[in-house]
Amino acid sequence: MSITQERYSMPAIVLHWLLALMIVIAFGVGLSMSDMPLSPQRLKLYNYHKWAGITILALSALRLLWRLTHKPPPEPPMPTWQRLAAQFTHFALYALFFLVPLAGWAYSSAAGFPIVWFGVLPLPDFVPVDKALAELMKERHGMLAWALAILVVGHIGAAFQHHFILRDGLLNRMKPSSK
């Protein structure tokens, strides 16, 4: 059964997929760099991870602004529990889009390692240098990143369920092309 639905706007679709790609890349780089011994390669990956995090933060702000000023397509019919789960998941995803990079920025600042976005734009310290705070923010950043990863997997699972099991056309609303 396929439901004819309006699609998200092209800017919303582009922001969705660009943010998704950036989150996957940042998470992968974060996992790979964390167990590496101190080396120039590890320092390079830390910078790439920070740049990705700040880019995610900027894209998240842009995406939230777009979402607040542009009405999404109507939701398809679904059970109340599914609608509530989807609303909670989307709210939590948006919150984590901001919390994960902000916790990373706080960790970097507290550890005394400034962020220079793409090696060009120095960002202000988010918090003062504080070793105890750095350890706390490192832990929080990791926990929040894992929470985001789990929600992303759940979001993908729900999208696949709609597409492959329910066959209700829901995923087509966010596909770059409806063909």
Coordinates of N, CA and C in Angstrom, one line a residue:
M1 N 0.8 -1.2 0.0 CA 0.0 0.0 0.0 C 0.9 1.2 0.0
S2 N 0.7 2.1 -0.9 CA 1.5 3.3 -1.0 C 0.6 4.5 -0.8
I3 N 1.1 5.4 0.0 CA 0.3 6.6 0.4 C 0.9 7.7 -0.5
T4 N 0.1 8.5 -1.2 CA 0.6 9.6 -1.9 C 0.8 10.7 -0.9
Q5 N 2.0 11.2 -0.8 CA 2.3 12.2 0.2 C 3.1 13.4 -0.5
E6 N 2.9 14.5 0.2 CA 3.8 15.6 -0.2 C 5.2 15.3 0.2
R7 N 6.2 15.9 -0.5 CA 7.6 15.7 -0.1 C 8.1 16.9 0.7
Y8 N 9.2 16.7 1.4 CA 9.9 17.8 2.0 C 10.4 18.7 0.9
S9 N 10.7 19.9 1.3 CA 11.3 20.8 0.3 C 12.7 20.4 0.0
M10 N 13.2 20.8 -1.1 CA 14.6 20.4 -1.5 C 15.7 20.9 -0.5
P11 N 15.6 22.1 0.1 CA 16.5 22.5 1.1 C 16.5 21.6 2.3
A12 N 15.3 21.2 2.7 CA 15.1 20.3 3.9 C 15.8 18.9 3.6
I13 N 15.6 18.5 2.4 CA 16.1 17.2 2.0 C 17.7 17.2 2.0
V14 N 18.2 18.3 1.4 CA 19.6 18.5 1.3 C 20.2 18.6 2.7
L15 N 19.6 19.4 3.5 CA 20.1 19.5 4.9 C 20.1 18.2 5.7
H16 N 19.0 17.4 5.5 CA 18.8 16.1 6.1 C 20.0 15.2 5.8
W17 N 20.2 15.0 4.5 CA 21.2 14.1 4.0 C 22.6 14.5 4.2
L18 N 22.9 15.8 4.1 CA 24.2 16.4 4.4 C 24.6 16.2 5.9
L19 N 23.6 16.5 6.7 CA 23.8 16.3 8.2 C 24.0 14.8 8.5
A20 N 23.2 14.0 7.9 CA 23.3 12.5 8.1 C 24.8 12.1 7.7
L21 N 25.2 12.5 6.6 CA 26.6 12.1 6.1 C 27.6 12.6 7.1
M22 N 27.5 13.9 7.5 CA 28.5 14.5 8.4 C 28.5 13.8 9.7
I23 N 27.3 13.4 10.2 CA 27.3 12.7 11.5 C 28.0 11.3 11.4
V24 N 27.7 10.6 10.4 CA 28.3 9.3 10.2 C 29.8 9.4 10.1
I25 N 30.3 10.4 9.3 CA 31.7 10.6 9.2 C 32.4 11.0 10.5
A26 N 31.8 11.9 11.2 CA 32.3 12.4 12.5 C 32.3 11.2 13.5
F27 N 31.3 10.4 13.5 CA 31.3 9.3 14.4 C 32.4 8.3 14.1
G28 N 32.5 8.0 12.8 CA 33.6 7.1 12.4 C 35.0 7.6 12.7
V29 N 35.2 8.8 12.4 CA 36.5 9.4 12.7 C 36.7 9.4 14.2
G30 N 35.7 9.7 15.0 CA 35.8 9.7 16.5 C 36.2 8.4 17.0
L31 N 35.5 7.3 16.5 CA 35.8 6.0 16.9 C 37.3 5.6 16.5
S32 N 37.7 5.9 15.3 CA 39.0 5.5 14.9 C 40.1 6.2 15.6
M33 N 39.9 7.5 15.9 CA 41.0 8.2 16.5 C 41.2 8.0 18.0
S34 N 40.1 7.5 18.7 CA 40.2 7.4 20.1 C 41.1 6.4 20.6
D35 N 41.4 5.3 19.8 CA 42.3 4.2 20.3 C 43.6 4.3 19.6
M36 N 43.9 5.3 18.9 CA 45.2 5.5 18.2 C 46.2 6.0 19.2
P37 N 47.5 5.6 19.1 CA 48.5 6.2 19.9 C 48.8 7.6 19.4
L38 N 49.3 8.4 20.3 CA 49.6 9.8 20.0 C 50.6 9.8 18.8
S39 N 50.2 10.5 17.7 CA 50.9 10.6 16.5 C 50.4 11.8 15.7
P40 N 51.2 12.2 14.7 CA 50.7 13.2 13.8 C 49.3 12.8 13.1
Q41 N 49.2 11.6 12.8 CA 47.9 11.1 12.2 C 46.7 11.3 13.2
R42 N 46.9 10.9 14.4 CA 45.9 11.1 15.4 C 45.5 12.6 15.6
L43 N 46.5 13.4 15.6 CA 46.2 14.9 15.8 C 45.5 15.4 14.6
K44 N 45.8 14.9 13.4 CA 45.1 15.3 12.2 C 43.7 14.9 12.3
L45 N 43.4 13.6 12.7 CA 42.1 13.1 12.8 C 41.3 13.9 13.9
Y46 N 41.9 14.3 15.0 CA 41.2 15.1 16.0 C 40.8 16.4 15.3
N47 N 41.6 17.0 14.5 CA 41.2 18.3 13.9 C 40.1 18.1 12.9
Y48 N 40.1 17.0 12.1 CA 39.1 16.7 11.2 C 37.7 16.5 12.0
H49 N 37.9 15.8 13.1 CA 36.7 15.5 13.9 C 36.1 16.8 14.5
K50 N 37.0 17.7 14.9 CA 36.5 19.0 15.4 C 35.8 19.8 14.3
W51 N 36.5 19.8 13.1 CA 35.9 20.6 12.0 C 34.5 20.0 11.6
A52 N 34.4 18.7 11.6 CA 33.1 18.1 11.3 C 32.1 18.4 12.4
G53 N 32.5 18.4 13.7 CA 31.6 18.8 14.7 C 31.1 20.2 14.6
I54 N 31.9 21.1 14.3 CA 31.5 22.5 14.2 C 30.6 22.7 13.0
T55 N 31.0 22.0 11.9 CA 30.1 22.0 10.7 C 28.7 21.4 11.0
I56 N 28.7 20.3 11.8 CA 27.4 19.7 12.2 C 26.6 20.7 13.0
L57 N 27.3 21.4 13.9 CA 26.6 22.4 14.7 C 26.0 23.5 13.8
A58 N 26.8 24.0 12.8 CA 26.3 25.1 11.9 C 25.1 24.5 11.1
L59 N 25.3 23.3 10.5 CA 24.2 22.8 9.7 C 23.0 22.5 10.5
S60 N 23.1 22.1 11.8 CA 22.0 21.9 12.7 C 21.2 23.2 12.9
A61 N 22.0 24.3 13.1 CA 21.3 25.6 13.3 C 20.5 26.0 12.1
L62 N 21.2 25.8 10.9 CA 20.5 26.1 9.7 C 19.3 25.2 9.5
R63 N 19.4 23.9 9.8 CA 18.3 23.0 9.6 C 17.1 23.3 10.6
L64 N 17.5 23.6 11.8 CA 16.4 24.0 12.8 C 15.7 25.3 12.3
L65 N 16.5 26.3 11.9 CA 15.9 27.5 11.4 C 14.9 27.2 10.2
W66 N 15.4 26.4 9.3 CA 14.6 26.0 8.1 C 13.3 25.3 8.6
R67 N 13.4 24.4 9.5 CA 12.3 23.6 10.0 C 11.3 24.5 10.8
L68 N 11.8 25.5 11.5 CA 10.9 26.4 12.2 C 10.2 27.4 11.3
T69 N 10.7 27.6 10.2 CA 10.1 28.6 9.2 C 9.4 27.9 8.0
H70 N 9.5 26.6 7.9 CA 8.8 25.9 6.8 C 8.1 24.7 7.3
K71 N 6.8 24.7 7.0 CA 6.0 23.6 7.5 C 6.3 22.3 6.7
P72 N 6.5 21.2 7.5 CA 6.8 19.9 6.9 C 5.5 19.3 6.2
P73 N 5.7 18.3 5.4 CA 4.5 17.7 4.8 C 3.7 17.0 5.9
P74 N 2.4 16.9 5.7 CA 1.6 16.2 6.7 C 2.0 14.8 7.0
E75 N 1.9 14.4 8.3 CA 2.2 13.0 8.6 C 1.2 12.1 8.1
P76 N 1.6 10.9 7.7 CA 0.6 9.9 7.2 C -0.1 9.3 8.4
P77 N -1.2 8.6 8.1 CA -1.9 8.0 9.2 C -1.0 6.9 9.8
M78 N -1.0 6.9 11.2 CA -0.2 5.8 11.9 C -0.8 5.8 13.3
P79 N -0.5 4.6 14.0 CA -1.0 4.5 15.4 C -0.4 5.6 16.2
T80 N -1.1 6.0 17.3 CA -0.7 7.0 18.2 C 0.7 6.7 18.8
W81 N 1.0 5.5 19.1 CA 2.3 5.2 19.7 C 3.4 5.4 18.8
Q82 N 3.2 5.2 17.5 CA 4.2 5.4 16.4 C 4.4 6.9 16.3
R83 N 3.3 7.7 16.2 CA 3.4 9.1 16.1 C 4.2 9.7 17.3
L84 N 3.9 9.3 18.5 CA 4.6 9.8 19.7 C 6.1 9.3 19.6
A85 N 6.3 8.1 19.2 CA 7.7 7.7 19.1 C 8.5 8.5 18.1
A86 N 7.9 8.7 17.0 CA 8.5 9.5 15.9 C 8.8 11.0 16.4
Q87 N 7.8 11.6 17.1 CA 8.0 12.9 17.6 C 9.1 13.0 18.6
F88 N 9.1 12.0 19.6 CA 10.2 12.0 20.6 C 11.5 11.8 19.9
T89 N 11.6 10.9 19.0 CA 12.9 10.6 18.3 C 13.4 11.8 17.5
H90 N 12.5 12.5 16.8 CA 12.9 13.7 16.1 C 13.4 14.8 17.1
F91 N 12.6 15.0 18.2 CA 13.0 16.0 19.2 C 14.4 15.6 19.7
A92 N 14.6 14.4 20.1 CA 15.9 13.9 20.7 C 17.0 14.1 19.7
L93 N 16.7 13.7 18.4 CA 17.8 13.9 17.4 C 18.2 15.4 17.3
Y94 N 17.2 16.3 17.2 CA 17.6 17.7 17.1 C 18.4 18.1 18.3
A95 N 17.9 17.7 19.5 CA 18.7 18.1 20.7 C 20.1 17.6 20.6
L96 N 20.3 16.4 20.2 CA 21.7 15.8 20.2 C 22.5 16.4 19.0
F97 N 21.9 16.9 18.0 CA 22.6 17.6 16.9 C 23.4 18.7 17.5
F98 N 22.8 19.3 18.6 CA 23.5 20.5 19.2 C 24.3 20.0 20.4
L99 N 23.8 19.1 21.2 CA 24.5 18.7 22.4 C 25.8 18.0 22.2
V100 N 25.9 17.2 21.2 CA 27.1 16.4 20.9 C 28.2 17.3 20.5
P101 N 28.1 18.2 19.5 CA 29.2 19.1 19.2 C 29.5 20.1 20.3
L102 N 28.5 20.6 21.0 CA 28.8 21.6 22.1 C 29.6 20.9 23.2
A103 N 29.2 19.7 23.5 CA 30.0 18.9 24.5 C 31.4 18.7 24.0
G104 N 31.6 18.4 22.7 CA 32.9 18.2 22.2 C 33.7 19.5 22.2
W105 N 33.1 20.6 21.9 CA 33.7 21.9 21.9 C 34.1 22.3 23.4
A106 N 33.2 22.0 24.3 CA 33.6 22.2 25.7 C 34.7 21.4 26.2
Y107 N 34.8 20.1 25.7 CA 35.9 19.2 26.1 C 37.2 19.8 25.5
S108 N 37.2 20.2 24.3 CA 38.4 20.7 23.6 C 38.9 22.0 24.3
S109 N 37.9 22.8 24.6 CA 38.3 24.1 25.3 C 38.8 23.8 26.7
A110 N 38.1 23.0 27.5 CA 38.6 22.7 28.9 C 39.9 22.0 28.9
A111 N 40.2 21.2 27.8 CA 41.5 20.5 27.7 C 42.6 21.5 27.3
G112 N 42.2 22.7 26.9 CA 43.3 23.6 26.4 C 43.6 23.5 25.0
F113 N 42.8 22.8 24.2 CA 43.1 22.7 22.7 C 42.1 23.5 21.9
P114 N 42.5 24.6 21.5 CA 41.5 25.5 20.7 C 41.1 24.8 19.4
I115 N 39.9 25.3 18.9 CA 39.4 24.8 17.7 C 39.6 25.9 16.6
V116 N 40.3 25.5 15.6 CA 40.5 26.4 14.4 C 39.8 25.8 13.3
W117 N 38.6 26.3 13.0 CA 37.7 25.6 12.0 C 38.4 25.6 10.6
F118 N 38.6 24.5 10.1 CA 39.3 24.2 8.8 C 40.7 24.9 8.8
G119 N 41.3 25.1 10.0 CA 42.6 25.6 10.0 C 42.7 27.1 9.7
V120 N 41.5 27.8 9.6 CA 41.5 29.2 9.2 C 40.8 30.1 10.3
L121 N 39.7 29.6 10.8 CA 38.8 30.4 11.7 C 39.0 30.0 13.1
P122 N 39.7 30.7 14.0 CA 39.8 30.3 15.4 C 38.5 30.6 16.1
L123 N 38.0 29.6 16.8 CA 36.8 29.8 17.6 C 37.1 30.1 19.0
P124 N 36.3 30.9 19.7 CA 36.6 31.2 21.1 C 36.5 29.9 22.0
D125 N 37.2 30.0 23.0 CA 37.0 28.9 24.0 C 35.6 28.9 24.5
F126 N 35.0 27.7 24.6 CA 33.6 27.6 25.0 C 33.5 27.6 26.6
V127 N 34.6 27.1 27.2 CA 34.7 27.1 28.7 C 36.2 27.3 29.0
P128 N 36.5 27.7 30.3 CA 37.9 27.9 30.6 C 38.6 26.5 30.7
V129 N 39.9 26.6 30.6 CA 40.7 25.4 30.8 C 40.6 24.9 32.2
D130 N 40.2 23.6 32.3 CA 40.0 22.9 33.6 C 40.1 21.4 33.3
K131 N 41.1 20.8 33.9 CA 41.4 19.4 33.6 C 40.2 18.5 34.1
A132 N 39.6 18.8 35.2 CA 38.5 18.0 35.7 C 37.3 18.1 34.8
L133 N 37.0 19.4 34.4 CA 35.9 19.6 33.5 C 36.2 18.9 32.1
A134 N 37.4 18.9 31.7 CA 37.8 18.3 30.4 C 37.4 16.8 30.5
E135 N 37.8 16.1 31.6 CA 37.5 14.7 31.7 C 36.0 14.5 31.7
L136 N 35.3 15.3 32.4 CA 33.8 15.2 32.5 C 33.2 15.4 31.1
M137 N 33.6 16.4 30.4 CA 33.1 16.7 29.1 C 33.5 15.6 28.0
K138 N 34.6 15.1 28.2 CA 35.1 14.0 27.3 C 34.1 12.8 27.5
E139 N 33.8 12.5 28.7 CA 32.8 11.4 29.0 C 31.4 11.7 28.5
R140 N 31.0 12.9 28.7 CA 29.6 13.3 28.3 C 29.5 13.4 26.7
H141 N 30.6 13.9 26.1 CA 30.6 13.9 24.6 C 30.5 12.5 24.1
G142 N 31.2 11.6 24.6 CA 31.1 10.2 24.2 C 29.8 9.6 24.4
M143 N 29.2 9.8 25.6 CA 27.9 9.2 25.9 C 26.8 9.8 25.0
L144 N 26.9 11.1 24.8 CA 25.9 11.8 23.9 C 26.1 11.3 22.4
A145 N 27.3 11.1 22.0 CA 27.5 10.6 20.6 C 27.0 9.2 20.5
W146 N 27.1 8.4 21.5 CA 26.5 7.0 21.4 C 25.0 7.1 21.4
A147 N 24.5 8.0 22.2 CA 23.0 8.1 22.2 C 22.5 8.6 20.8
L148 N 23.3 9.5 20.2 CA 22.9 9.9 18.9 C 23.0 8.8 17.9
A149 N 24.0 8.0 18.0 CA 24.2 6.8 17.1 C 23.0 5.9 17.2
I150 N 22.7 5.6 18.5 CA 21.5 4.7 18.7 C 20.2 5.2 18.1
L151 N 20.0 6.5 18.3 CA 18.8 7.1 17.8 C 18.8 7.1 16.2
V152 N 20.0 7.4 15.6 CA 20.1 7.3 14.2 C 19.8 5.9 13.7
V153 N 20.3 4.9 14.3 CA 20.0 3.5 13.9 C 18.5 3.2 14.0
G154 N 17.9 3.7 15.1 CA 16.5 3.5 15.3 C 15.7 4.3 14.2
H155 N 16.1 5.5 13.9 CA 15.5 6.3 12.8 C 15.6 5.6 11.5
I156 N 16.7 5.1 11.2 CA 16.9 4.3 9.9 C 16.0 3.1 9.9
G157 N 16.0 2.4 11.0 CA 15.2 1.2 11.1 C 13.7 1.5 10.9
A158 N 13.2 2.6 11.5 CA 11.8 2.9 11.3 C 11.6 3.3 9.8
A159 N 12.5 4.0 9.2 CA 12.4 4.4 7.8 C 12.3 3.2 6.9
F160 N 13.2 2.2 7.2 CA 13.2 1.0 6.4 C 11.9 0.2 6.7
Q161 N 11.4 0.2 7.9 CA 10.2 -0.5 8.1 C 9.0 0.0 7.3
H162 N 9.0 1.4 7.3 CA 7.9 2.0 6.5 C 8.1 1.7 5.0
H163 N 9.4 1.7 4.5 CA 9.6 1.5 3.1 C 9.5 0.1 2.7
F164 N 10.1 -0.9 3.4 CA 10.1 -2.3 2.9 C 9.0 -3.2 3.5
I165 N 8.5 -2.9 4.7 CA 7.5 -3.7 5.3 C 6.1 -3.1 5.1
L166 N 5.9 -1.9 5.5 CA 4.6 -1.3 5.4 C 4.3 -0.8 4.0
R167 N 5.4 -0.5 3.2 CA 5.3 0.0 1.8 C 4.4 1.2 1.7
D168 N 4.5 2.1 2.7 CA 3.5 3.2 2.7 C 4.1 4.5 2.0
G169 N 5.3 4.4 1.4 CA 5.8 5.6 0.7 C 6.4 6.7 1.6
L170 N 6.4 6.4 2.9 CA 6.9 7.5 3.8 C 8.3 7.9 3.5
L171 N 9.2 7.0 3.2 CA 10.6 7.3 2.9 C 10.7 8.2 1.7
N172 N 9.8 8.1 0.7 CA 9.8 8.9 -0.5 C 9.8 10.4 -0.2
R173 N 9.2 10.8 1.0 CA 9.2 12.2 1.3 C 10.5 12.8 1.5
M174 N 11.5 12.0 1.8 CA 12.9 12.5 2.1 C 13.9 12.1 1.1
K175 N 13.5 11.3 0.1 CA 14.4 10.9 -1.0 C 14.7 12.1 -1.9
P176 N 16.0 12.2 -2.3 CA 16.4 13.3 -3.2 C 15.5 13.3 -4.5
S177 N 15.1 12.1 -4.9 CA 14.3 12.0 -6.1 C 13.2 11.0 -5.8
S178 N 12.0 11.3 -6.2 CA 10.9 10.4 -6.0 C 10.8 9.3 -7.0
K179 N 11.7 9.2 -7.9 CA 11.7 8.2 -9.0 C 12.4 6.9 -8.5

